Tab-separated table of C-alpha atoms in Angstrom:
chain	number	residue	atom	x	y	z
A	231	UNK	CA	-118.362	-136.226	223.460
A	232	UNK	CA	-115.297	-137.198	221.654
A	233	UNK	CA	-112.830	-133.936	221.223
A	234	UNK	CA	-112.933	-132.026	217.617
A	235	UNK	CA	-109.617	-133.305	215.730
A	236	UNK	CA	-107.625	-130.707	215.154
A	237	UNK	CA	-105.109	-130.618	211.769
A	238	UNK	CA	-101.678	-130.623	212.251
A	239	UNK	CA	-100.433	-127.642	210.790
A	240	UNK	CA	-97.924	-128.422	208.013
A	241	UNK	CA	-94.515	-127.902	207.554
A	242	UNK	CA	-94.231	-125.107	205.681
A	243	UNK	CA	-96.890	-122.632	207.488
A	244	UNK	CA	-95.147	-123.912	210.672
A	245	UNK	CA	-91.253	-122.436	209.386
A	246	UNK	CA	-93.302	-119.481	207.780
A	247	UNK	CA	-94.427	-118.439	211.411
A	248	UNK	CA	-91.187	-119.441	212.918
A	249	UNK	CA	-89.986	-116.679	210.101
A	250	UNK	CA	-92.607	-114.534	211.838
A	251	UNK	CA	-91.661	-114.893	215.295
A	252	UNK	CA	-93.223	-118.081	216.478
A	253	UNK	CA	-90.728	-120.286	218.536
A	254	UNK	CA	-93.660	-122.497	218.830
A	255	UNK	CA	-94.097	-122.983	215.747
A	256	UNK	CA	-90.094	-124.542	215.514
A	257	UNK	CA	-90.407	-126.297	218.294
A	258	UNK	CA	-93.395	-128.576	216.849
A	259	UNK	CA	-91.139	-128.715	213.563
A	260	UNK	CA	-88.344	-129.799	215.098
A	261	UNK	CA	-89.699	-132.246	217.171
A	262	UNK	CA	-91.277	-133.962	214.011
A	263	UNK	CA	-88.051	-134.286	212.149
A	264	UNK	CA	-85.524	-134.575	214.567
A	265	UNK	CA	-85.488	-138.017	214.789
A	266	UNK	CA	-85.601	-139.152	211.191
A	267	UNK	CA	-82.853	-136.813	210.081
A	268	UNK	CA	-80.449	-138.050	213.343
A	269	UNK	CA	-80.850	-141.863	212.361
A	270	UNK	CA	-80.238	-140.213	208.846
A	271	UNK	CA	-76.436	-139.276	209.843
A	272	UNK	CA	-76.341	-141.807	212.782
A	273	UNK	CA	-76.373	-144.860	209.725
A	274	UNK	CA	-74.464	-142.825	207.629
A	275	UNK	CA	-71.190	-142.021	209.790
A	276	UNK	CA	-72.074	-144.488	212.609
A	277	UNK	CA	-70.525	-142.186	215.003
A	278	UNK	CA	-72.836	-140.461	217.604
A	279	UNK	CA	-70.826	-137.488	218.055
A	280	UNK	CA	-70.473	-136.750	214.373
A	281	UNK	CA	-73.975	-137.286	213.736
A	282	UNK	CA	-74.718	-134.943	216.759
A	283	UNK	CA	-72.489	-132.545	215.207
A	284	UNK	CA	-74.131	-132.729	211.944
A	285	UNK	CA	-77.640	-132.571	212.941
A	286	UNK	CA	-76.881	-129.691	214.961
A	287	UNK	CA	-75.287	-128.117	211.742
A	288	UNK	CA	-78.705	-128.542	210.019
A	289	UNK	CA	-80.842	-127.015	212.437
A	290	UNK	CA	-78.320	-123.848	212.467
A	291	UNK	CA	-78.527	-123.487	209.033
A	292	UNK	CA	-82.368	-123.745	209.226
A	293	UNK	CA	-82.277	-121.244	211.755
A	294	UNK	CA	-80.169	-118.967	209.453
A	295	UNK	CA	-81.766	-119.363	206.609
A	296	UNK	CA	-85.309	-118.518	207.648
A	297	UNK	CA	-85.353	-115.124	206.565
A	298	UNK	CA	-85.038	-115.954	203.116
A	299	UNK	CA	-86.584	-119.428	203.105
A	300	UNK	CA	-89.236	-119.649	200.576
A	301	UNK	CA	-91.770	-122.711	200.277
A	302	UNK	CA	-91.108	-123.524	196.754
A	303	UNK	CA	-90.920	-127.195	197.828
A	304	UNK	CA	-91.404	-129.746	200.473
A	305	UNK	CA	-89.709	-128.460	203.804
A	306	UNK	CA	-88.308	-132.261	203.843
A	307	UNK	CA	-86.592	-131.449	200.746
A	308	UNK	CA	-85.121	-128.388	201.913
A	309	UNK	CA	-84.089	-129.685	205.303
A	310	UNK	CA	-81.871	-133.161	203.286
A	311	UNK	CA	-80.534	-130.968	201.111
A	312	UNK	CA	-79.112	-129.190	203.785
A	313	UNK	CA	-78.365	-132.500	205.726
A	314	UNK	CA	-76.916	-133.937	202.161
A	315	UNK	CA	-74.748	-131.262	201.879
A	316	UNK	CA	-73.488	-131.301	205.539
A	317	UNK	CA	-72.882	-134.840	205.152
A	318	UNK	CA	-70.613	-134.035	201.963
A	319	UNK	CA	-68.466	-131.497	203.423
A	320	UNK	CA	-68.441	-134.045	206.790
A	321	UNK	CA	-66.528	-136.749	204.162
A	322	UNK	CA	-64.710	-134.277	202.451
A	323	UNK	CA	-63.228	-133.259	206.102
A	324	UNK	CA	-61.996	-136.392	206.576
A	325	UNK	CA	-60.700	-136.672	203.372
A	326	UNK	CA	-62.868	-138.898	201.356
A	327	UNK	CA	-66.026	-138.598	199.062
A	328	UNK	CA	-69.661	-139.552	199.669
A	329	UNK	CA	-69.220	-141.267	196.418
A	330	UNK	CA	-65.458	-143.246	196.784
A	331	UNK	CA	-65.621	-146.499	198.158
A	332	UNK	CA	-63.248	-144.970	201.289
A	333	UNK	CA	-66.484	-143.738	202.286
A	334	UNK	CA	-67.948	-146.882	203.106
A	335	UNK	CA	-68.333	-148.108	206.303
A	336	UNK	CA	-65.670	-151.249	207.534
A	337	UNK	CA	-66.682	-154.518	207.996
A	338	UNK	CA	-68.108	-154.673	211.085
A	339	UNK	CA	-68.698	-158.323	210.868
A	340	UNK	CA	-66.670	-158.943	213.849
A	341	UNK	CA	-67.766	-156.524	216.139
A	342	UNK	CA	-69.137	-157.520	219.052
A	343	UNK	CA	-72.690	-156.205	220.006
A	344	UNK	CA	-73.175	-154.749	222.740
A	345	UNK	CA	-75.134	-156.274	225.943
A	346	UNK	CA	-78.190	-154.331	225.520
A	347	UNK	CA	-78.374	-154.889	221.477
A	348	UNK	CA	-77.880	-158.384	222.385
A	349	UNK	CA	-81.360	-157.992	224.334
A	350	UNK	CA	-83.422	-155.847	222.007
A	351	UNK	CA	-82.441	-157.419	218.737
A	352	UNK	CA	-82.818	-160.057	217.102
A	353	UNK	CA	-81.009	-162.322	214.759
A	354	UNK	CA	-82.011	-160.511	211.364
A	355	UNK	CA	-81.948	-157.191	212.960
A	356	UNK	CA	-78.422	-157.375	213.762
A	357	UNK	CA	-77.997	-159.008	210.070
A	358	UNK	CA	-79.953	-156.403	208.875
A	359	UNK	CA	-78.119	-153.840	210.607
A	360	UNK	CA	-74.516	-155.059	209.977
A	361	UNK	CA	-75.769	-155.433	206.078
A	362	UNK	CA	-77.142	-152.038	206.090
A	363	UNK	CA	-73.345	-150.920	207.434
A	364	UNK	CA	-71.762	-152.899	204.255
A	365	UNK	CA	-73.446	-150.761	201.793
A	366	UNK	CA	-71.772	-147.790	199.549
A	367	UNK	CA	-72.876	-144.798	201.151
A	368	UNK	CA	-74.770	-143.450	197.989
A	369	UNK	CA	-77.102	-146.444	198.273
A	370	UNK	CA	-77.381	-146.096	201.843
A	371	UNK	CA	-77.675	-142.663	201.508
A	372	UNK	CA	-80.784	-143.059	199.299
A	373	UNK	CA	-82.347	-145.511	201.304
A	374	UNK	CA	-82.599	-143.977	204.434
A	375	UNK	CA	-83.899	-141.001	202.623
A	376	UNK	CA	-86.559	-143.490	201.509
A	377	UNK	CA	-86.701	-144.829	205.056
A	378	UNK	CA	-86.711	-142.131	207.425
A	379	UNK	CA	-87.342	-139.070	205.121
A	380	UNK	CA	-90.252	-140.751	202.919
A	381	UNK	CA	-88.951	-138.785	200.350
A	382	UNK	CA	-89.917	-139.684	196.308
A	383	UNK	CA	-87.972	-141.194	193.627
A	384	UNK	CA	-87.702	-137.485	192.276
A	385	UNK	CA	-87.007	-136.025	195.960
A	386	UNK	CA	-84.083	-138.158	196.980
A	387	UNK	CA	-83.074	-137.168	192.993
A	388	UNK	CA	-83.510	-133.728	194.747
A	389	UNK	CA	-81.796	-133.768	197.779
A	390	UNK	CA	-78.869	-136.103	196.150
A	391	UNK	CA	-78.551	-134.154	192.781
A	392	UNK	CA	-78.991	-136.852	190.889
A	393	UNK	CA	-81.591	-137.986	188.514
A	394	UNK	CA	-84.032	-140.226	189.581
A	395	UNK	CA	-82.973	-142.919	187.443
A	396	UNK	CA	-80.023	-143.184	188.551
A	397	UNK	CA	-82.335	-142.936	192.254
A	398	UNK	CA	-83.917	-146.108	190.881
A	399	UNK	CA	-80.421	-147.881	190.119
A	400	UNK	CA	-79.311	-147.157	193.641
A	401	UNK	CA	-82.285	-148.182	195.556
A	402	UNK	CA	-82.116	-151.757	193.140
A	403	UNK	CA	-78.828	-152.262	194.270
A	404	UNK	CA	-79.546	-151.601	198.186
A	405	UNK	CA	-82.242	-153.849	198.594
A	406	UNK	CA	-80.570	-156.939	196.541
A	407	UNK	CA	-77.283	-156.210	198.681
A	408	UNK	CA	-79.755	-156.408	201.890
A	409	UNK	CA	-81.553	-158.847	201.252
A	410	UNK	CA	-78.338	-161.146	200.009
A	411	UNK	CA	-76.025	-160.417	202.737
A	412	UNK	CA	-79.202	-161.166	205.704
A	413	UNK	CA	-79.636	-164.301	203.863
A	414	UNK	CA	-75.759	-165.152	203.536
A	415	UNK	CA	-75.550	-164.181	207.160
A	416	UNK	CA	-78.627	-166.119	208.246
A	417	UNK	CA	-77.338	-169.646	206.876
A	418	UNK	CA	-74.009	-168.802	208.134
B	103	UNK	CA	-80.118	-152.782	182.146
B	104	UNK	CA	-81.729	-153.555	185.402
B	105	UNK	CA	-83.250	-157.558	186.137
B	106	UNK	CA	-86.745	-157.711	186.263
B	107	UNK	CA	-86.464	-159.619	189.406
B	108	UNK	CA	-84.828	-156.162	190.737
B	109	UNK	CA	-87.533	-154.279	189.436
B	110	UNK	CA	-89.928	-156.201	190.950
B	111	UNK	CA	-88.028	-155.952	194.225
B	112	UNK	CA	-88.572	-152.201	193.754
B	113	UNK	CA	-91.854	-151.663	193.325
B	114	UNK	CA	-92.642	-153.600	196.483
B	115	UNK	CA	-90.346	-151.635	198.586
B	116	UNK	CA	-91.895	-148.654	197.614
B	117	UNK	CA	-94.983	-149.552	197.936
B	118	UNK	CA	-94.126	-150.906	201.631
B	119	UNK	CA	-93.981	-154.190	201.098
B	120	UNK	CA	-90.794	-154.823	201.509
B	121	UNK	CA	-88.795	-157.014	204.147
B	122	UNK	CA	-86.505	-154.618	203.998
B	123	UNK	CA	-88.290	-151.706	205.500
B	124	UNK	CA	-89.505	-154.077	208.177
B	125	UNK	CA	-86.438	-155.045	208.962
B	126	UNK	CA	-84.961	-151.491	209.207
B	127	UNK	CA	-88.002	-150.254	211.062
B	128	UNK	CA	-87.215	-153.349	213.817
B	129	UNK	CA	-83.451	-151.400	214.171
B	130	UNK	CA	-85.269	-149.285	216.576
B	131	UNK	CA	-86.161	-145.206	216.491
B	132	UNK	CA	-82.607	-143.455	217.664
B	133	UNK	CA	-83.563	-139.909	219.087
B	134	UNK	CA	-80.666	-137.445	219.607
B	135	UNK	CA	-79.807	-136.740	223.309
B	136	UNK	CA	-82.233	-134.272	225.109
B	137	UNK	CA	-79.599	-131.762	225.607
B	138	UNK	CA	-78.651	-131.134	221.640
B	139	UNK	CA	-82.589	-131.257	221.767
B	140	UNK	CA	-82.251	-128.075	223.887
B	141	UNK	CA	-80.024	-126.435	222.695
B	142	UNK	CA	-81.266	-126.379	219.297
B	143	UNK	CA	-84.478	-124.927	220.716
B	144	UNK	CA	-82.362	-122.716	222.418
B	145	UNK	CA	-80.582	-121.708	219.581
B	146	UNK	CA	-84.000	-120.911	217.390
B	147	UNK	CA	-84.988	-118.683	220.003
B	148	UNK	CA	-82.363	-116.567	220.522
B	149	UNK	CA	-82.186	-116.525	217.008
B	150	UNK	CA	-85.681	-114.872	217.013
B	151	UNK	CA	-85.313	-112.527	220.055
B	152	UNK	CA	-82.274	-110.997	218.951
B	153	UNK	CA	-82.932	-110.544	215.271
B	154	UNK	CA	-86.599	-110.487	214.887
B	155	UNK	CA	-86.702	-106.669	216.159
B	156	UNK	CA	-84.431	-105.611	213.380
B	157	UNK	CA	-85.427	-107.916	211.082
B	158	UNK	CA	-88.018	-105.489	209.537
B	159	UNK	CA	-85.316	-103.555	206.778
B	160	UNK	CA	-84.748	-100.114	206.857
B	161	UNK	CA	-86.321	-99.575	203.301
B	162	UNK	CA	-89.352	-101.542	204.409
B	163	UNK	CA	-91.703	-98.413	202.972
B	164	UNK	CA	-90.001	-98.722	199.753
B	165	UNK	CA	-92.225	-101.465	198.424
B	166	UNK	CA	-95.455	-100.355	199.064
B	167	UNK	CA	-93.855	-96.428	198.146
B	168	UNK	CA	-92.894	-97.802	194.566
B	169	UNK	CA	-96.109	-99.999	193.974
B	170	UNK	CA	-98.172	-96.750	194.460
B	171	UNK	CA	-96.030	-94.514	192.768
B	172	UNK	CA	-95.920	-96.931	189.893
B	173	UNK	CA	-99.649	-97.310	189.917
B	174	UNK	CA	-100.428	-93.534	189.975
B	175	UNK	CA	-97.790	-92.975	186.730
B	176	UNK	CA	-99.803	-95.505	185.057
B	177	UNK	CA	-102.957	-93.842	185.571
B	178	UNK	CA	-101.402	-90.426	184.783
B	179	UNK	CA	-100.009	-91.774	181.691
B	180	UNK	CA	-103.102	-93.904	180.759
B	181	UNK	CA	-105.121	-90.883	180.989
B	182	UNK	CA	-102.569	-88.474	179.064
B	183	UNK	CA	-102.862	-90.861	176.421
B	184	UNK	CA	-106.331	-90.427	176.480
B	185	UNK	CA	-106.444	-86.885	176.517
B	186	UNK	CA	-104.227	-87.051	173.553
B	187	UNK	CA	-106.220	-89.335	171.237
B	188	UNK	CA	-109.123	-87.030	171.779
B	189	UNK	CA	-107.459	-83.968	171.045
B	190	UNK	CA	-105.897	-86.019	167.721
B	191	UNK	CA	-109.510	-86.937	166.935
B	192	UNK	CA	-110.828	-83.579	167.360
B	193	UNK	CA	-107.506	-82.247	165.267
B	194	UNK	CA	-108.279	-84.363	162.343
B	195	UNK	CA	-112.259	-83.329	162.386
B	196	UNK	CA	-111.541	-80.120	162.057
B	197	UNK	CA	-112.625	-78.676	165.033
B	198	UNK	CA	-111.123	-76.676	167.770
B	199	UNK	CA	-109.599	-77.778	170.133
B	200	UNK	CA	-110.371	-76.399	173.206
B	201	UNK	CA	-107.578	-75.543	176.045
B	202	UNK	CA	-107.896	-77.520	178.922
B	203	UNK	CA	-110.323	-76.718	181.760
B	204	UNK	CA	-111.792	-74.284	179.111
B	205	UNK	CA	-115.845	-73.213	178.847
B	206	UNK	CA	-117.339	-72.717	175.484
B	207	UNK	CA	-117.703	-69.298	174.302
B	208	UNK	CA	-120.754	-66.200	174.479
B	209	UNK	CA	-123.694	-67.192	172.378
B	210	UNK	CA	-124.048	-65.005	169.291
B	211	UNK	CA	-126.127	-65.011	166.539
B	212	UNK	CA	-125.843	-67.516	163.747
B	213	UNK	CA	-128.091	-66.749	160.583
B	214	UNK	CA	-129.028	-70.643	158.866
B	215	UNK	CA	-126.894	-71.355	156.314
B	216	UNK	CA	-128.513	-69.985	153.415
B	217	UNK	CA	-127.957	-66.179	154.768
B	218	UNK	CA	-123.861	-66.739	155.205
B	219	UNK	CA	-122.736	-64.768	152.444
B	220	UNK	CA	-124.746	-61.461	154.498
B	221	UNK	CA	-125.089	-62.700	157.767
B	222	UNK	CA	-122.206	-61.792	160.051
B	223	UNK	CA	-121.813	-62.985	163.273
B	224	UNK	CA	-122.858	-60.732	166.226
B	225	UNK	CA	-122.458	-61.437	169.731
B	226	UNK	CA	-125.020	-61.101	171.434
B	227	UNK	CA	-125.466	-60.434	175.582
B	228	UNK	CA	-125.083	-64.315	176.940
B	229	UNK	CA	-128.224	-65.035	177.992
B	230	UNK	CA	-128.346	-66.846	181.867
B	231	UNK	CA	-127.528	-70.614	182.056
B	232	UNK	CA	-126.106	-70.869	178.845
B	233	UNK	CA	-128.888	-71.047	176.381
B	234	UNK	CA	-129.034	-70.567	172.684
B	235	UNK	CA	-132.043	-69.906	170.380
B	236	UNK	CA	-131.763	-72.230	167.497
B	237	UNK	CA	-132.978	-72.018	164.121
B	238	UNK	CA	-135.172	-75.135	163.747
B	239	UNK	CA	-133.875	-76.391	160.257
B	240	UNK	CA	-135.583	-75.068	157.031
B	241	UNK	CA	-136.702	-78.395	155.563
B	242	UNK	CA	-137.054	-78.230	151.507
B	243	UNK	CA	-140.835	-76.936	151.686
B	244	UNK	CA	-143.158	-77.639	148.751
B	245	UNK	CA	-143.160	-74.144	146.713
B	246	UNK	CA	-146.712	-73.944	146.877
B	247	UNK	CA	-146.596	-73.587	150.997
B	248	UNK	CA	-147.299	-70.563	152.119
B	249	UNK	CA	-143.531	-68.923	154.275
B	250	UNK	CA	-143.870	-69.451	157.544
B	251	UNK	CA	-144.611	-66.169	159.120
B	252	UNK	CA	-143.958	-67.613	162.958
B	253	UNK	CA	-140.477	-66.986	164.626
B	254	UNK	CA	-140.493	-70.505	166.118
B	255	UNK	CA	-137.757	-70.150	169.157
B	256	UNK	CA	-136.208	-73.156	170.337
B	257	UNK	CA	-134.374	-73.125	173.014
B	258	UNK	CA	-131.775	-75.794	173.872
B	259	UNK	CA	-129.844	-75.801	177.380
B	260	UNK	CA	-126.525	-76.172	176.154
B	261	UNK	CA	-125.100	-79.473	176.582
B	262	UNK	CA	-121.314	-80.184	174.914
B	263	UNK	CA	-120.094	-83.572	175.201
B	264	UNK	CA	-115.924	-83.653	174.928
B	265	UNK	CA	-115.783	-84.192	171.491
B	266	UNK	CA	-118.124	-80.951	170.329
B	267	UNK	CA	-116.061	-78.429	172.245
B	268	UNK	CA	-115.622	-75.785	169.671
B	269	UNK	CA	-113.574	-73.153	171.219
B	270	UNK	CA	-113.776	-69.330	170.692
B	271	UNK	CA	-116.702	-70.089	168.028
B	272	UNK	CA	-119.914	-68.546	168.972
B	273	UNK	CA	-122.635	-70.864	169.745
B	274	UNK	CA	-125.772	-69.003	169.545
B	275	UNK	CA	-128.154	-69.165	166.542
B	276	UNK	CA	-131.099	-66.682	166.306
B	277	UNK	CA	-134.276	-67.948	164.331
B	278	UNK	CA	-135.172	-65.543	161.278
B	279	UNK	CA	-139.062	-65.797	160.092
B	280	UNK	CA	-138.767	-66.950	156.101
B	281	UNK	CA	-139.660	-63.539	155.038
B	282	UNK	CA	-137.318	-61.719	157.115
B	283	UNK	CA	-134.587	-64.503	154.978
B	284	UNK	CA	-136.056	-63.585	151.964
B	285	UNK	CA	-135.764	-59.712	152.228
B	286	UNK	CA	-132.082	-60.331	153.102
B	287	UNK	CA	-131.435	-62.434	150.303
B	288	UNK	CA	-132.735	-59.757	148.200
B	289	UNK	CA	-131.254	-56.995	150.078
B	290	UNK	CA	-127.872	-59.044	149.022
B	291	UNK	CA	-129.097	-59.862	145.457
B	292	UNK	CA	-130.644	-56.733	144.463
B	293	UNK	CA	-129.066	-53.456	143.040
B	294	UNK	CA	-130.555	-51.521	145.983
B	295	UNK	CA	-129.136	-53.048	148.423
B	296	UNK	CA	-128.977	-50.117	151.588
B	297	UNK	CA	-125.025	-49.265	152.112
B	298	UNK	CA	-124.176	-48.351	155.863
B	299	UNK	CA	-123.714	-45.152	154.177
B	300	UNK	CA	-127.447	-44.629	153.470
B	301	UNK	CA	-128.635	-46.164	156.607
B	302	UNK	CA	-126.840	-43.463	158.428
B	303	UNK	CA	-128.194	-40.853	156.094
B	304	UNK	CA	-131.527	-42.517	156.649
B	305	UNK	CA	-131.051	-42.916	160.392
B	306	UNK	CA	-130.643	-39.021	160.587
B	307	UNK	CA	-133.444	-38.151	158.657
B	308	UNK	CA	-135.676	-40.688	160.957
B	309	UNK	CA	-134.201	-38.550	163.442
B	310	UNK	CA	-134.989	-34.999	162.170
B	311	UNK	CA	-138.481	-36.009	160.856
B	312	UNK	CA	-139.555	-37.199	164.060
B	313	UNK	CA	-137.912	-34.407	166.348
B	314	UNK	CA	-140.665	-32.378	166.191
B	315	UNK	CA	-143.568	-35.042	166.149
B	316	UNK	CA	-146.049	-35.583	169.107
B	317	UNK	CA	-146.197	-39.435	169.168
B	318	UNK	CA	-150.021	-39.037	169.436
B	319	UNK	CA	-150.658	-37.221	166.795
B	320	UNK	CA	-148.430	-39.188	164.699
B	321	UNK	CA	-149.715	-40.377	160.839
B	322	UNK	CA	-149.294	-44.244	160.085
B	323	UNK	CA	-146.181	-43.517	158.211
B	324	UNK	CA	-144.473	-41.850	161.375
B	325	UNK	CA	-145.565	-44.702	163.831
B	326	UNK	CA	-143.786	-47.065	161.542
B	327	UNK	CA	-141.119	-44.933	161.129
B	328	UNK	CA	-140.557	-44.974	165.252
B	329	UNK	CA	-140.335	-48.406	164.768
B	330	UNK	CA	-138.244	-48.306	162.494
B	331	UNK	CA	-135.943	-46.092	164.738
B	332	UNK	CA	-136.424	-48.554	167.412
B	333	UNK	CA	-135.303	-51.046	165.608
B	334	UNK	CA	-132.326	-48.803	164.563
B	335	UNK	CA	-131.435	-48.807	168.381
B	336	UNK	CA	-131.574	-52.504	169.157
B	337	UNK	CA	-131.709	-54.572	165.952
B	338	UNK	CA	-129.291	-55.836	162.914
B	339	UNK	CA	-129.120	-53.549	160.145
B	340	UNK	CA	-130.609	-56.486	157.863
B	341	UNK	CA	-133.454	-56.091	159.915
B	342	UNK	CA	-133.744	-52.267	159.581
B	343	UNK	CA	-133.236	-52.622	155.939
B	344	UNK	CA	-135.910	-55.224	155.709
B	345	UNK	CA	-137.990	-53.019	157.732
B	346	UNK	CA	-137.134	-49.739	155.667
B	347	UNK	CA	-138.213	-51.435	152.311
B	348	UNK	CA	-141.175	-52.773	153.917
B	349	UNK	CA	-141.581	-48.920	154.486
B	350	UNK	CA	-140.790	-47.800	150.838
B	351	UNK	CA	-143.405	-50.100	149.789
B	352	UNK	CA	-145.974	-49.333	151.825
B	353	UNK	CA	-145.123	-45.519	151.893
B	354	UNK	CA	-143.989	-44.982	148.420
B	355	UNK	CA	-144.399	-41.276	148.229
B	356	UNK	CA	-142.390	-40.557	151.683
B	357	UNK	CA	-139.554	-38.479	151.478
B	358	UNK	CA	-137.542	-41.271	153.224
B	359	UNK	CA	-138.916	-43.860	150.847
B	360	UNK	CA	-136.546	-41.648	147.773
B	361	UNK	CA	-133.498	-42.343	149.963
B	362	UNK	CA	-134.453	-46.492	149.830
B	363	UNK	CA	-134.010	-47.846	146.546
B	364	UNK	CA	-136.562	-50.303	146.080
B	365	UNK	CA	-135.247	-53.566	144.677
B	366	UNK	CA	-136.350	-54.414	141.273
B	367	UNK	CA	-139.947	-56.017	141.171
């Protein structure tokens, strides 16, 4: 006799009985976002420790804010505009702007992979990944929500404070930039 | 303006059918070290253990204390309101309005409206359980019918909805036989009409004419004129006057029939 399937409880009632009391409860939340929203800074700064730093930052805030957190909206949505917002006052620390072109990664065209990359990926990964690096963070920024969040058009227009045209415009850009620097890389 | 190319590209990346997410998904699934993992965890915990005790406000009771405070003004006001449109109802009807939590009043004696002018109101003894005897309406009788000579009694347990409460008005009414109404009415209409005057004088004489009289050897003129004085003793003077010129006619060479003047035939 197969075992009755029991539903996942959802976001929200799980961070309304951590508000309650229920560590549980977190700990099955956390362990079903934490590794979307760390790839979410990791591509973003590229820097593990920042990104740790960050991602603890987000959790914190979470933890503070549970008191008063209502579910007027996806918990996803909640938790990146937290992580958005973290990631703006991370660039504003180091004196740039999400949006200013200092906020892009550098070229990391002639970096060396590493031994163990060399093994795991392959070819278009590692164009993939060095492409990914070469975009303006605003259109990474929306991708990966897209990626790793599966947020909406009108979510990552959430999280980003944008509209979700300009969403749109963004995401257009990203995947032509992708998809012509894998296949400039790829005949080179 | 975007390429329609581009906007193809779109719509099959967000539908998933896109080389790019396949390519990003083959970048591999980064996890953050265990450690941050616990501490984090940690972190939530302590969070909970060390706030979650005085988490619950100090003014927690207020809520549910102003929710049922505001709930019972409501009523209160809801019903004051009420209260009040009935009493402006009653107001512009006419009648009385009666003080709160008060009972109507002692049954008396109503004569039907076509006695008013001579009928006064009496009160009566209130009978038990609030009853009143009730005149059943004198409906416009064909001249020819002979007067009712029946005191029809009615009696009605007394039953006053909100609206009726007539306070500090009598609410008794006393049925009157049609010829008993029609010696009043010509008691009131007629020249002889008896004076409280004369039925003193003619209470005394009662008196001194039967002070000496054995009840059994009495003549038919001194039994009626015990009754008479009986009915001095517990009845309405209109009665005793009806009753006295009742007498004068019957008895017309009394001595007591001189003192009533007979009305006009």
């Amino acid at each position: 006799m197969l075992p009755a399937m029991v539903p996942e409880p959802d976001d929200i009632s799980l961070m309304l009985r951590y508000r309650a009391g229920d560590v549980s409860a977190f700990e099955t939340l956390y362990r079903r976002h934490k590794g979307p929203l760390y790839r979410y800074f990791l591509r973003q700064c590229r820097d593990g420790q920042a990104a740790a730093d960050l991602f603890q930052d987000v959790w914190s805030n979470i933890i503070r804010a549970r008191e008063s957190y209502r579910p007027t909206a996806r918990f996803t949505t909640f938790m990146y505009q937290i992580a958005h917002n973290c990631l703006v006052d991370h660039f504003r620390r180091q004196g740039s702007r999400l949006e200013d072109p200092a906020a892009d990664p550098p070229d990391h065209a002639d970096e060396t992979p590493g031994p163990e990359a060399l093994v795991m990926a392959t070819e278009v990964t590692l164009f993939f990944r060095r492409a990914l690096d070469r975009l303006p963070a605003l259109q990474r920024e929306a991708f990966l929500l897209r990626e790793e969040a599966d947020l909406s058009l009108a979510d990552i227009a959430l999280v980003t404070g944008t509209s979700e045209e300009t969403v749109k415009s963004r995401l257009r850009y990203a995947l032509k930039k992708l998809r012509t620097i894998v296949a400039a890389e790829d005949v080179a | 303006m975007s390429e329609p190319h581009s906007d193809r590209e779109l719509e099959q990346y967000l539908a998933g059918r896109s080389p790019a997410s396949r390519n990003y998904a083959a970048l591999g699934a980064e996890e953050p070290p265990a450690t941050l993992d616990a501490r984090i965890v940690e972190e939530a915990r302590a969070a909970v253990q060390s706030k979650h005790p005085a988490s619950r406000s100090p003014l927690w009771w207020l809520r549910p204390v102003t929710l049922a405070a505001t709930v019972l003004l409501s009523l209160t006001l809801v019903l004051r309101l009420t209260e009040f449109g009935s009493r402006r109802e009653l107001a512009r009807t006419g009648a009385e309005i009666p003080a709160p939590g008060e009972e109507p009043s002692v049954p008396v004696t109503v004569l039907p409206p076509q006695e008013s002018d001579n009928a006064a109101l009496k009160e009566e003894p209130a009978p038990p359980a609030r009853q009143m005897k009730l005149a059943p309406p004198r409906a416009p009788a064909p001249k020819s019918a002979e007067p009712n000579k029946t005191v029809e009694e009615v009696v009605v347990t007394s039953r006053k909805p909100r609206e009726e409460k007539l306070r500090g008005t009598p609410l008794a009414i006393t049925a009157f036989d049609d010829k008993a109404n029609e010696g009043a009415a010509e008691l009131s209409a007629s020249p002889g009409t008896l004076g409280h005057e004369t039925m003193v004088r003619i209470e005394k004489e009662i008196e001194s004419r039967l002070a000496g009289a054995k009840p059994e050897m009495a003549s038919p003129a001194e039994t009626r004129l015990r009754e008479i004085q009986a009915l001095q003793k517990s009845a309405a003077e209109v009665e005793v006057a009806d009753a006295l010129v009742q007498f004068a006619h019957d008895f017309p060479d009394d001595p007591i029939s001189t003192l009533v003047r007979l009305p006009a035939e």
